Coordinates of N, CA and C in Angstrom, one line a residue:
M1 N -6.5 -18.1 -7.3 CA -8.2 -17.5 -6.9 C -8.0 -15.5 -6.6
S2 N -9.5 -15.7 -7.4 CA -9.9 -13.9 -7.5 C -10.0 -13.6 -6.2
Y3 N -9.4 -12.0 -6.2 CA -10.0 -11.3 -4.8 C -10.9 -11.1 -4.8
R4 N -11.7 -11.7 -3.2 CA -13.4 -11.2 -3.2 C -13.7 -10.6 -1.5
S5 N -13.9 -9.3 -2.0 CA -14.5 -8.6 -0.6 C -15.6 -9.0 -0.1
H6 N -15.9 -9.3 1.3 CA -16.8 -9.5 1.6 C -17.7 -8.5 2.5
A7 N -17.1 -7.5 2.7 CA -17.6 -6.4 3.6 C -18.1 -5.0 2.4
D8 N -17.9 -5.1 1.0 CA -18.3 -4.3 0.0 C -20.0 -4.8 0.0
L9 N -20.7 -3.8 0.9 CA -22.2 -4.9 1.2 C -23.0 -3.7 0.9
G10 N -22.7 -2.2 0.6 CA -23.6 -1.0 0.3 C -24.2 -1.4 -0.9
G11 N -25.7 -0.9 -0.8 CA -26.7 -1.4 -1.8 C -27.2 -2.3 -1.7
Q12 N -26.3 -3.3 -1.2 CA -27.2 -4.8 -1.1 C -28.7 -4.7 -0.2
P13 N -29.4 -5.6 -0.7 CA -30.5 -5.9 -0.5 C -30.1 -7.4 0.4
G14 N -31.2 -7.4 1.4 CA -31.3 -8.7 2.1 C -30.4 -8.6 3.7
H15 N -29.8 -7.5 3.6 CA -28.7 -7.9 5.3 C -30.2 -7.4 6.3
G16 N -31.1 -7.0 6.3 CA -32.1 -6.7 7.5 C -31.8 -5.1 7.6
A17 N -32.6 -4.4 8.3 CA -32.4 -2.7 8.8 C -31.1 -2.6 9.3
V18 N -30.7 -1.4 9.0 CA -29.7 -0.6 10.0 C -29.8 -0.4 11.2
T19 N -29.6 -1.0 12.8 CA -30.0 -0.4 13.4 C -29.0 0.4 14.6
P20 N -29.6 2.1 14.3 CA -28.5 3.1 14.9 C -28.0 2.6 16.7
E21 N -27.1 3.0 17.4 CA -26.6 2.9 18.2 C -26.2 4.3 19.1
P22 N -26.3 4.5 20.3 CA -25.7 5.3 21.0 C -24.4 5.9 20.2
E23 N -23.6 7.3 20.3 CA -22.3 7.2 20.2 C -21.1 6.7 20.8
D24 N -21.5 6.3 22.4 CA -20.7 6.1 23.2 C -21.1 4.6 23.2
E25 N -21.7 3.7 22.9 CA -21.8 2.2 22.8 C -20.8 1.5 22.1
R26 N -19.1 1.5 22.7 CA -18.4 1.2 21.5 C -18.1 -0.7 22.1
F27 N -18.4 -1.4 22.8 CA -18.3 -2.5 23.0 C -19.8 -3.5 23.4
H28 N -20.3 -4.6 23.0 CA -21.0 -5.6 23.7 C -20.7 -6.9 24.1
A29 N -19.6 -6.6 24.5 CA -19.0 -7.8 25.5 C -17.5 -7.4 26.0
A30 N -17.6 -7.7 27.2 CA -16.4 -7.7 27.9 C -14.6 -7.9 27.4
W31 N -14.5 -9.3 26.2 CA -13.6 -9.3 25.8 C -12.9 -8.7 24.1
E32 N -14.3 -7.9 24.1 CA -13.9 -6.6 23.0 C -12.9 -5.5 23.4
P33 N -13.4 -4.3 23.9 CA -11.9 -4.0 24.1 C -10.4 -4.4 24.2
R34 N -10.5 -5.6 24.8 CA -9.1 -6.6 24.5 C -8.8 -6.6 23.1
A35 N -9.5 -7.1 22.4 CA -9.7 -7.5 20.9 C -9.1 -6.2 19.8
L36 N -9.5 -5.2 20.9 CA -9.2 -3.8 20.2 C -7.9 -3.4 20.5
A37 N -7.2 -3.6 21.8 CA -5.8 -3.6 21.7 C -4.9 -4.4 21.7
L38 N -5.5 -5.4 21.6 CA -4.4 -6.1 20.7 C -4.0 -5.7 19.5
T39 N -5.3 -5.2 18.9 CA -5.0 -5.0 16.9 C -4.1 -3.9 17.0
L40 N -4.5 -2.7 18.3 CA -3.7 -1.1 18.1 C -2.1 -1.8 18.5
A41 N -2.1 -2.9 19.5 CA -0.5 -2.7 19.7 C 0.1 -3.7 18.7
M42 N -0.4 -4.6 17.8 CA 0.2 -5.3 17.0 C 0.7 -4.5 15.9
G43 N -0.3 -3.5 15.3 CA -0.3 -2.5 14.5 C 1.0 -1.8 14.6
A44 N 0.8 -1.6 15.6 CA 2.4 -0.2 16.1 C 3.3 -1.0 15.4
T45 N 3.2 -2.3 15.8 CA 4.9 -3.0 15.2 C 5.4 -2.7 14.2
G46 N 4.6 -2.4 13.2 CA 5.0 -2.2 11.8 C 4.8 -3.3 10.8
Q47 N 4.7 -4.5 11.5 CA 4.5 -5.7 11.0 C 3.7 -5.7 9.7
W48 N 2.3 -4.8 9.8 CA 1.6 -4.7 8.1 C 1.5 -3.3 8.6
N49 N 0.5 -2.9 7.6 CA 0.0 -1.4 7.6 C -1.5 -1.4 7.9
I50 N -2.5 -0.1 8.0 CA -4.0 -0.2 8.3 C -4.7 -1.1 7.3
D51 N -4.0 -0.9 6.1 CA -5.1 -1.0 4.7 C -4.5 -2.9 4.7
M52 N -3.4 -3.4 4.6 CA -3.5 -4.7 4.5 C -4.3 -5.6 5.6
S53 N -4.4 -4.6 6.9 CA -4.8 -5.4 8.3 C -6.5 -5.2 7.5
R54 N -7.1 -4.2 6.5 CA -8.2 -4.3 6.0 C -8.6 -5.4 5.2
A55 N -7.5 -5.5 4.3 CA -7.4 -6.5 3.5 C -8.1 -7.7 3.7
A56 N -7.0 -8.2 4.9 CA -7.5 -9.3 5.7 C -8.3 -9.5 6.6
R57 N -9.2 -8.2 7.0 CA -10.8 -8.9 7.6 C -11.7 -9.0 6.0
E58 N -11.5 -7.9 5.5 CA -12.9 -8.1 4.5 C -12.6 -9.9 3.8
T59 N -11.1 -10.5 3.7 CA -11.2 -11.5 2.8 C -11.4 -12.3 3.9
L60 N -11.7 -12.4 4.8 CA -12.1 -13.4 5.9 C -13.0 -14.6 5.4
P61 N -13.0 -15.9 5.2 CA -14.1 -16.4 4.7 C -15.5 -16.8 5.2
D62 N -15.7 -16.4 6.6 CA -16.8 -16.3 7.3 C -17.1 -14.9 7.6
Y63 N -16.5 -14.1 7.1 CA -16.8 -12.7 7.4 C -18.2 -12.6 8.0
A64 N -19.3 -13.4 6.6 CA -20.6 -12.8 7.3 C -21.2 -13.7 8.7
D65 N -20.4 -14.5 9.4 CA -20.7 -15.2 10.4 C -20.2 -14.5 11.8
L66 N -19.7 -13.5 11.3 CA -18.5 -13.3 12.8 C -19.2 -11.7 12.9
S67 N -19.3 -11.4 14.4 CA -19.1 -10.3 14.7 C -18.2 -8.9 14.4
Y68 N -18.5 -7.6 14.5 CA -17.4 -6.9 13.9 C -16.0 -7.7 15.1
Y69 N -16.0 -7.3 16.3 CA -14.7 -7.5 17.0 C -14.0 -9.5 16.4
Q70 N -14.9 -10.3 16.6 CA -14.4 -11.3 15.8 C -14.2 -11.1 14.7
I71 N -14.7 -10.2 13.6 CA -13.6 -9.8 12.4 C -12.0 -9.4 13.0
W72 N -12.2 -8.6 13.6 CA -11.0 -7.9 13.6 C -10.1 -9.4 14.6
L73 N -10.5 -9.8 15.3 CA -9.5 -10.9 16.4 C -9.2 -12.2 15.0
A74 N -9.8 -12.7 14.1 CA -9.5 -13.1 13.3 C -8.5 -12.6 12.5
A75 N -8.7 -11.6 11.5 CA -7.9 -11.0 10.7 C -6.6 -11.1 11.5
L76 N -6.4 -10.6 13.0 CA -5.1 -10.0 13.5 C -4.6 -11.9 13.9
E77 N -5.3 -12.5 13.8 CA -4.6 -14.0 14.1 C -4.0 -14.6 12.6
R78 N -4.6 -14.1 11.5 CA -4.0 -14.5 9.9 C -3.1 -13.7 10.0
L79 N -2.8 -12.4 10.0 CA -1.8 -11.4 9.8 C -0.8 -12.1 10.7
M80 N -1.0 -12.4 12.2 CA 0.4 -12.9 12.6 C 0.8 -14.2 12.3
A81 N 0.2 -15.1 11.9 CA 0.5 -16.3 11.3 C 1.4 -16.2 9.7
E82 N 0.3 -15.3 9.5 CA 1.6 -15.0 7.8 C 3.0 -14.8 8.2
R83 N 3.0 -14.5 9.2 CA 4.4 -13.7 9.1 C 4.9 -14.2 10.3
G84 N 4.8 -15.2 11.0 CA 5.3 -16.3 11.8 C 5.2 -15.8 12.7
L85 N 4.5 -14.8 13.2 CA 4.7 -14.1 15.0 C 3.7 -15.4 15.7
V86 N 2.6 -16.3 15.5 CA 2.3 -17.0 16.4 C 2.4 -18.1 15.4
G87 N 2.3 -19.9 16.2 CA 2.0 -20.9 15.4 C 0.5 -21.3 15.8
A88 N 0.3 -22.0 15.0 CA -1.4 -22.8 14.7 C -1.3 -23.5 16.2
D89 N 0.0 -24.4 16.6 CA -0.6 -24.8 18.2 C -0.6 -23.5 19.2
E90 N -0.2 -22.9 19.2 CA -0.2 -21.5 20.0 C -1.7 -20.9 20.0
L91 N -2.0 -21.3 19.0 CA -3.9 -20.5 18.6 C -4.8 -21.3 19.3
A92 N -4.3 -22.5 18.9 CA -5.2 -23.2 19.7 C -5.2 -23.4 21.2
A93 N -3.7 -23.4 21.7 CA -3.7 -23.7 23.1 C -4.3 -22.5 24.0
G94 N -4.1 -21.1 23.2 CA -4.5 -19.8 23.6 C -3.6 -19.4 24.3
H95 N -2.3 -19.8 24.0 CA -1.0 -19.0 25.3 C 0.1 -19.7 24.6
A96 N 1.2 -18.8 24.7 CA 2.5 -18.7 23.6 C 2.9 -20.4 24.2
L97 N 3.7 -21.1 23.3 CA 4.4 -22.2 23.4 C 6.0 -22.1 22.6
H98 N 6.2 -21.0 22.4 CA 7.4 -20.6 21.8 C 8.1 -19.6 22.4
P99 N 9.6 -19.4 22.3 CA 10.4 -17.6 22.4 C 9.4 -16.6 21.3
A100 N 9.0 -15.4 21.5 CA 8.7 -14.6 21.0 C 10.0 -13.6 19.8
R101 N 9.3 -13.9 18.7 CA 10.5 -13.6 18.2 C 10.1 -11.6 18.2
P102 N 11.7 -11.5 18.2 CA 11.6 -9.7 18.3 C 10.7 -8.9 17.2
L103 N 10.9 -7.9 17.8 CA 9.6 -6.8 16.8 C 11.1 -5.5 17.1
P104 N 10.8 -4.8 16.0 CA 11.8 -3.8 15.7 C 10.9 -2.6 16.7
R105 N 9.6 -2.9 16.9 CA 9.1 -1.8 17.3 C 7.7 -1.9 18.7
V106 N 7.9 -1.6 19.9 CA 6.8 -2.2 20.8 C 6.1 -1.2 21.0
L107 N 4.5 -1.2 21.1 CA 3.6 0.1 21.3 C 4.0 0.2 23.4
R108 N 4.3 0.8 23.8 CA 4.9 0.7 25.6 C 3.3 0.8 26.4
A109 N 2.2 0.6 27.5 CA 2.2 0.9 27.9 C 1.9 3.0 28.1
Q110 N 2.6 3.4 28.2 CA 2.8 4.7 28.7 C 3.0 5.5 27.4
D111 N 3.1 4.7 26.2 CA 3.3 5.8 25.2 C 1.6 5.4 24.4
V112 N 0.6 4.9 25.1 CA -0.4 4.9 23.9 C -1.5 5.7 24.1
P113 N -1.6 6.6 24.8 CA -2.4 7.9 25.1 C -2.1 8.8 23.8
G114 N -0.6 8.8 23.5 CA 0.3 9.9 22.7 C 0.0 9.1 21.3
A115 N 0.5 7.8 21.3 CA -0.3 7.3 19.6 C -1.5 7.5 19.5
L116 N -2.7 7.4 20.4 CA -3.7 6.8 19.6 C -4.4 9.0 19.2
A117 N -3.8 9.7 20.1 CA -3.6 10.9 19.9 C -3.3 11.7 18.2
K118 N -1.9 11.1 18.1 CA -1.4 11.6 16.7 C -2.0 10.7 15.6
G119 N -2.2 9.2 16.2 CA -3.1 8.5 14.9 C -2.3 8.1 13.7
S120 N -2.8 8.0 12.4 CA -1.7 7.9 11.4 C -2.6 8.6 9.8
P121 N -2.0 9.8 9.8 CA -2.3 10.9 8.9 C -1.9 10.3 7.6
T122 N -2.5 10.3 6.8 CA -2.5 9.8 5.7 C -1.9 10.8 4.7
A123 N -2.1 12.2 5.1 CA -2.1 13.1 4.2 C -0.6 13.7 3.5
R124 N 0.0 13.9 2.4 CA 1.2 13.9 1.8 C 1.1 14.7 0.9
P125 N 2.5 15.2 0.8 CA 2.5 16.6 0.1 C 2.3 16.5 -1.1
A126 N 1.8 17.6 -2.0 CA 1.5 17.3 -3.2 C 2.9 17.1 -4.6
T127 N 2.7 16.7 -5.0 CA 3.7 16.0 -6.3 C 3.3 16.5 -7.5
C128 N 2.4 16.6 -7.7 CA 1.6 17.0 -9.0 C 0.3 17.8 -9.1
A129 N -0.2 18.2 -9.9 CA -1.7 19.0 -9.9 C -2.4 18.2 -10.1
A130 N -3.9 18.5 -9.3 CA -5.1 17.5 -9.7 C -5.8 17.4 -11.3
A131 N -5.9 16.2 -11.4 CA -6.2 16.5 -12.5 C -7.8 16.6 -12.7
F132 N -8.7 16.7 -11.6 CA -9.9 17.4 -11.6 C -10.2 18.5 -10.6
A133 N -11.3 19.1 -11.1 CA -11.5 20.6 -9.8 C -13.1 20.1 -9.5
L134 N -13.0 21.4 -8.4 CA -14.1 21.1 -7.7 C -15.6 21.7 -8.5
G135 N -16.4 20.7 -8.3 CA -17.6 21.2 -9.1 C -17.3 20.2 -10.8
Q136 N -16.4 19.6 -11.2 CA -16.1 19.1 -12.4 C -17.3 17.9 -12.2
P137 N -18.0 17.3 -13.5 CA -18.4 16.1 -13.5 C -17.5 14.7 -14.0
V138 N -17.8 13.8 -13.1 CA -16.5 12.8 -13.2 C -17.8 11.5 -13.5
R139 N -17.1 10.6 -13.8 CA -17.4 8.7 -13.7 C -16.4 8.0 -13.0
L140 N -17.4 7.4 -12.0 CA -16.4 6.4 -11.4 C -16.2 5.2 -12.5
R141 N -14.8 4.6 -12.0 CA -14.1 3.3 -13.0 C -15.0 1.9 -13.1
A142 N -15.6 1.5 -13.9 CA -17.0 0.6 -13.6 C -16.2 -0.9 -13.7
D143 N -14.8 -0.6 -13.8 CA -14.6 -2.3 -13.5 C -14.3 -2.6 -11.7
A144 N -14.0 -3.8 -11.9 CA -14.0 -4.3 -10.5 C -12.0 -4.6 -10.4
A145 N -11.5 -4.4 -9.1 CA -10.2 -3.7 -8.5 C -10.0 -5.9 -7.9
P146 N -8.7 -6.3 -8.5 CA -8.6 -7.8 -8.5 C -7.8 -7.7 -6.9
H147 N -8.0 -6.8 -5.9 CA -7.3 -6.7 -4.5 C -8.4 -5.3 -3.7
H148 N -7.2 -5.3 -2.3 CA -8.0 -4.7 -2.0 C -8.4 -2.8 -2.5
T149 N -9.8 -2.6 -2.7 CA -10.3 -1.1 -2.9 C -10.9 0.0 -2.0
R150 N -11.0 0.7 -1.8 CA -12.3 1.6 -1.3 C -13.0 2.2 -2.0
L151 N -13.3 1.8 -3.5 CA -14.5 2.5 -4.2 C -15.5 1.0 -4.1
P152 N -16.9 1.9 -3.4 CA -17.8 0.8 -3.6 C -18.4 0.4 -4.4
A153 N -18.6 -0.6 -4.6 CA -19.4 -1.5 -5.8 C -20.3 -0.6 -6.7
Y154 N -21.1 -0.2 -5.5 CA -23.1 1.0 -5.5 C -22.1 2.1 -6.5
V155 N -20.6 2.2 -6.4 CA -20.6 3.4 -7.1 C -20.0 3.4 -9.0
R156 N -19.5 2.5 -8.8 CA -18.8 1.7 -9.8 C -19.6 2.1 -10.9
G157 N -18.8 3.3 -12.0 CA -20.2 2.9 -13.8 C -20.9 4.4 -13.3
R158 N -21.0 5.1 -12.4 CA -22.0 6.1 -12.2 C -21.3 7.2 -12.2
R159 N -22.1 8.2 -12.6 CA -22.0 9.8 -12.5 C -22.2 10.5 -11.4
G160 N -20.7 11.4 -11.1 CA -21.0 12.3 -10.1 C -20.8 13.7 -10.4
V161 N -20.4 14.4 -9.2 CA -19.8 15.6 -9.4 C -18.6 15.7 -8.0
I162 N -17.3 16.3 -8.6 CA -16.3 17.0 -7.3 C -17.1 17.3 -6.3
E163 N -16.9 17.6 -5.4 CA -17.8 18.3 -4.5 C -16.8 18.8 -3.3
R164 N -15.3 18.1 -3.1 CA -14.4 18.5 -2.5 C -12.7 18.0 -2.7
V165 N -11.8 19.2 -2.6 CA -10.7 18.7 -3.4 C -10.1 18.1 -1.8
H166 N -9.2 17.5 -1.8 CA -8.4 17.3 -0.1 C -7.3 17.1 -0.2
G167 N -6.7 16.7 -1.4 CA -5.0 17.0 -1.4 C -4.5 15.3 -1.6
M168 N -3.3 15.7 -1.8 CA -2.6 14.0 -1.9 C -2.8 13.4 -0.9
H169 N -3.2 11.4 -1.0 CA -3.4 10.8 0.0 C -2.7 9.5 -0.1
V170 N -1.9 8.9 1.3 CA -2.0 7.2 0.4 C -2.7 7.1 0.2
F171 N -2.6 5.9 -1.0 CA -3.3 5.1 -2.0 C -3.9 3.7 -1.3
A172 N -5.0 3.6 -0.8 CA -5.2 2.5 0.0 C -4.7 1.5 -0.9
D173 N -5.4 1.2 -2.4 CA -5.1 0.0 -3.0 C -4.0 -0.7 -3.0
S174 N -2.9 0.1 -3.1 CA -1.3 0.0 -3.5 C -0.9 -0.3 -1.9
H175 N -1.1 0.5 -0.7 CA -0.9 0.0 0.2 C -0.8 -0.9 0.5
A176 N -2.7 -1.6 0.5 CA -2.5 -2.7 0.6 C -2.1 -4.2 0.4
Q177 N -1.5 -3.8 -0.7 CA -0.5 -4.7 -1.6 C 1.1 -4.7 -0.8
G178 N 1.2 -3.7 -0.4 CA 2.4 -3.8 0.0 C 3.7 -3.2 -1.0
Q179 N 3.2 -2.5 -1.9 CA 4.1 -1.4 -3.0 C 3.9 0.0 -2.8
G180 N 4.1 0.2 -1.5 CA 4.3 1.2 -1.2 C 3.0 2.6 -1.0
E181 N 2.9 3.3 -0.4 CA 1.8 4.7 -0.4 C 1.5 5.2 -1.7
Q182 N 2.1 5.4 -2.6 CA 1.9 6.1 -3.8 C 1.0 7.2 -3.6
P183 N 1.6 7.7 -3.2 CA -0.2 9.0 -3.1 C -0.6 9.7 -4.3
Q184 N -2.1 9.6 -4.5 CA -2.7 10.4 -5.5 C -3.9 11.3 -4.5
W185 N -4.3 12.5 -5.3 CA -5.2 13.3 -5.2 C -6.3 12.4 -4.5
L186 N -7.1 12.8 -3.8 CA -8.0 12.3 -3.1 C -9.4 13.2 -3.2
Y187 N -10.2 13.2 -3.8 CA -11.6 13.8 -3.9 C -13.1 13.2 -3.2
T188 N -14.1 14.2 -2.7 CA -15.1 13.8 -2.5 C -16.2 13.6 -3.3
V189 N -16.6 12.8 -4.2 CA -17.9 13.2 -5.5 C -19.0 12.5 -4.8
V190 N -19.9 13.5 -4.8 CA -21.5 14.0 -4.7 C -22.5 13.1 -5.9
F191 N -23.1 12.1 -5.5 CA -24.3 10.9 -6.2 C -25.5 11.8 -6.1
D192 N -26.6 11.9 -6.9 CA -27.4 12.1 -7.0 C -28.4 10.6 -6.5
G193 N -29.2 10.6 -5.5 CA -29.6 9.3 -5.0 C -30.4 8.5 -5.8
A194 N -31.1 9.5 -7.1 CA -31.8 8.5 -7.7 C -30.7 7.9 -9.1
T195 N -29.6 8.2 -9.3 CA -28.4 8.3 -9.9 C -28.2 6.6 -9.3
L196 N -28.1 6.3 -8.4 CA -27.6 5.3 -7.9 C -28.7 4.0 -7.3
W197 N -29.9 4.5 -6.6 CA -30.8 4.0 -6.3 C -32.2 3.7 -7.6
G198 N -32.3 4.8 -8.7 CA -33.3 4.4 -9.5 C -34.5 5.6 -8.5
A199 N -35.7 4.9 -8.8 CA -36.9 5.7 -8.3 C -36.7 5.1 -6.7
D200 N -36.1 4.2 -6.6 CA -36.8 3.6 -4.9 C -35.7 4.6 -4.5
A201 N -35.6 5.6 -4.7 CA -34.3 7.0 -3.9 C -35.1 7.9 -3.1
A202 N -34.6 8.0 -2.2 CA -35.6 9.0 -1.2 C -35.5 10.4 -1.9
P203 N -36.5 10.7 -2.0 CA -36.5 12.6 -2.4 C -35.6 13.3 -2.4
G204 N -34.6 14.2 -2.6 CA -33.6 14.8 -2.2 C -32.4 13.9 -1.8
L205 N -32.5 12.6 -1.8 CA -31.3 12.0 -1.0 C -29.7 12.1 -2.0
R206 N -28.7 13.0 -1.3 CA -27.4 12.7 -2.3 C -26.6 12.1 -1.6
V207 N -25.5 11.0 -2.3 CA -24.5 10.3 -1.5 C -23.2 11.0 -1.5
S208 N -22.2 10.9 -0.6 CA -21.3 11.4 -1.1 C -19.9 10.4 -0.6
V209 N -19.1 10.7 -1.4 CA -17.7 8.9 -1.5 C -16.6 9.6 -1.7
D210 N -15.6 9.5 -0.7 CA -14.1 9.8 -1.1 C -13.3 8.9 -2.1
A211 N -13.1 9.3 -3.2 CA -12.2 8.6 -4.3 C -11.0 9.2 -4.9
W212 N -10.3 8.3 -4.6 CA -8.9 8.4 -5.2 C -9.0 8.8 -6.7
E213 N -7.9 9.6 -7.1 CA -7.8 10.0 -8.8 C -8.1 9.1 -9.6
S214 N -7.5 8.2 -9.5 CA -7.1 6.6 -10.8 C -8.1 6.2 -10.5
Y215 N -9.7 6.6 -9.5 CA -11.0 5.9 -9.6 C -11.9 6.6 -10.6
L216 N -11.1 7.7 -10.9 CA -12.0 8.8 -11.9 C -11.7 8.9 -13.3
L217 N -12.4 9.0 -14.1 CA -12.8 9.5 -15.2 C -13.3 11.0 -15.4
P218 N -13.3 11.0 -16.6 CA -14.1 12.5 -16.9 C -15.5 11.8 -17.3
A219 N -16.5 13.0 -16.7 CA -18.1 11.8 -17.2 C -18.4 11.2 -18.4
D220 N -17.8 12.1 -19.5 CA -17.9 11.7 -21.1 C -17.0 11.1 -21.6
E221 N -16.0 10.3 -20.7 CA -15.1 9.6 -21.2 C -15.6 7.6 -21.1
A222 N -15.2 6.9 -22.0 CA -15.9 5.7 -22.2 C -15.3 5.1 -21.5
Q223 N -16.2 4.1 -20.7 CA -15.7 3.5 -20.0 C -14.8 2.4 -20.2
P224 N -13.6 2.4 -19.6 CA -12.3 1.1 -19.8 C -12.7 -0.2 -20.3

């Protein structure tokens, strides 16, 4: 079965208006902080990486019917089940029924503040020269990837300009497939709103997207 992301919704009509919320309004139900804590604690075990978890979330068949933290929880269940860390009978019962499998890393309560402060930096030392330069016109690849990718559908095949060069970073596409970090140069590409949305774009609108080097082509190069 072909890979399908249910999370690539940018630019699609029919999803209703975006309702801004206060910056400090993080949860809407009492169970949601627990879902977040479980996800962070299991991620710290090293059984999967952040891009694998994103792939697990975006491919949930009922993605559109779930709330934000319901998506996180369902993906966590999938990741754990795939690795033999929880059984279907335990998920149904809502508690452990079998001895826990030993894990090489465990996030202890006293270590949580430090782990959150450290985060998971993705920057890596440069091993080659950047192929594109600040201010250079580029075109985003038009083909859809058959795996997790951070290239939004609404910019594929569109022309933009390099707005910022970030250095080399872990390549999410390979990382999500368990193929290693394979760092690439990362760029911010800015698009004129009319390039993306045509006459419906607000006057003066500009959209910036972070894109890895393999997503980019010289602006005048034919699409593959």
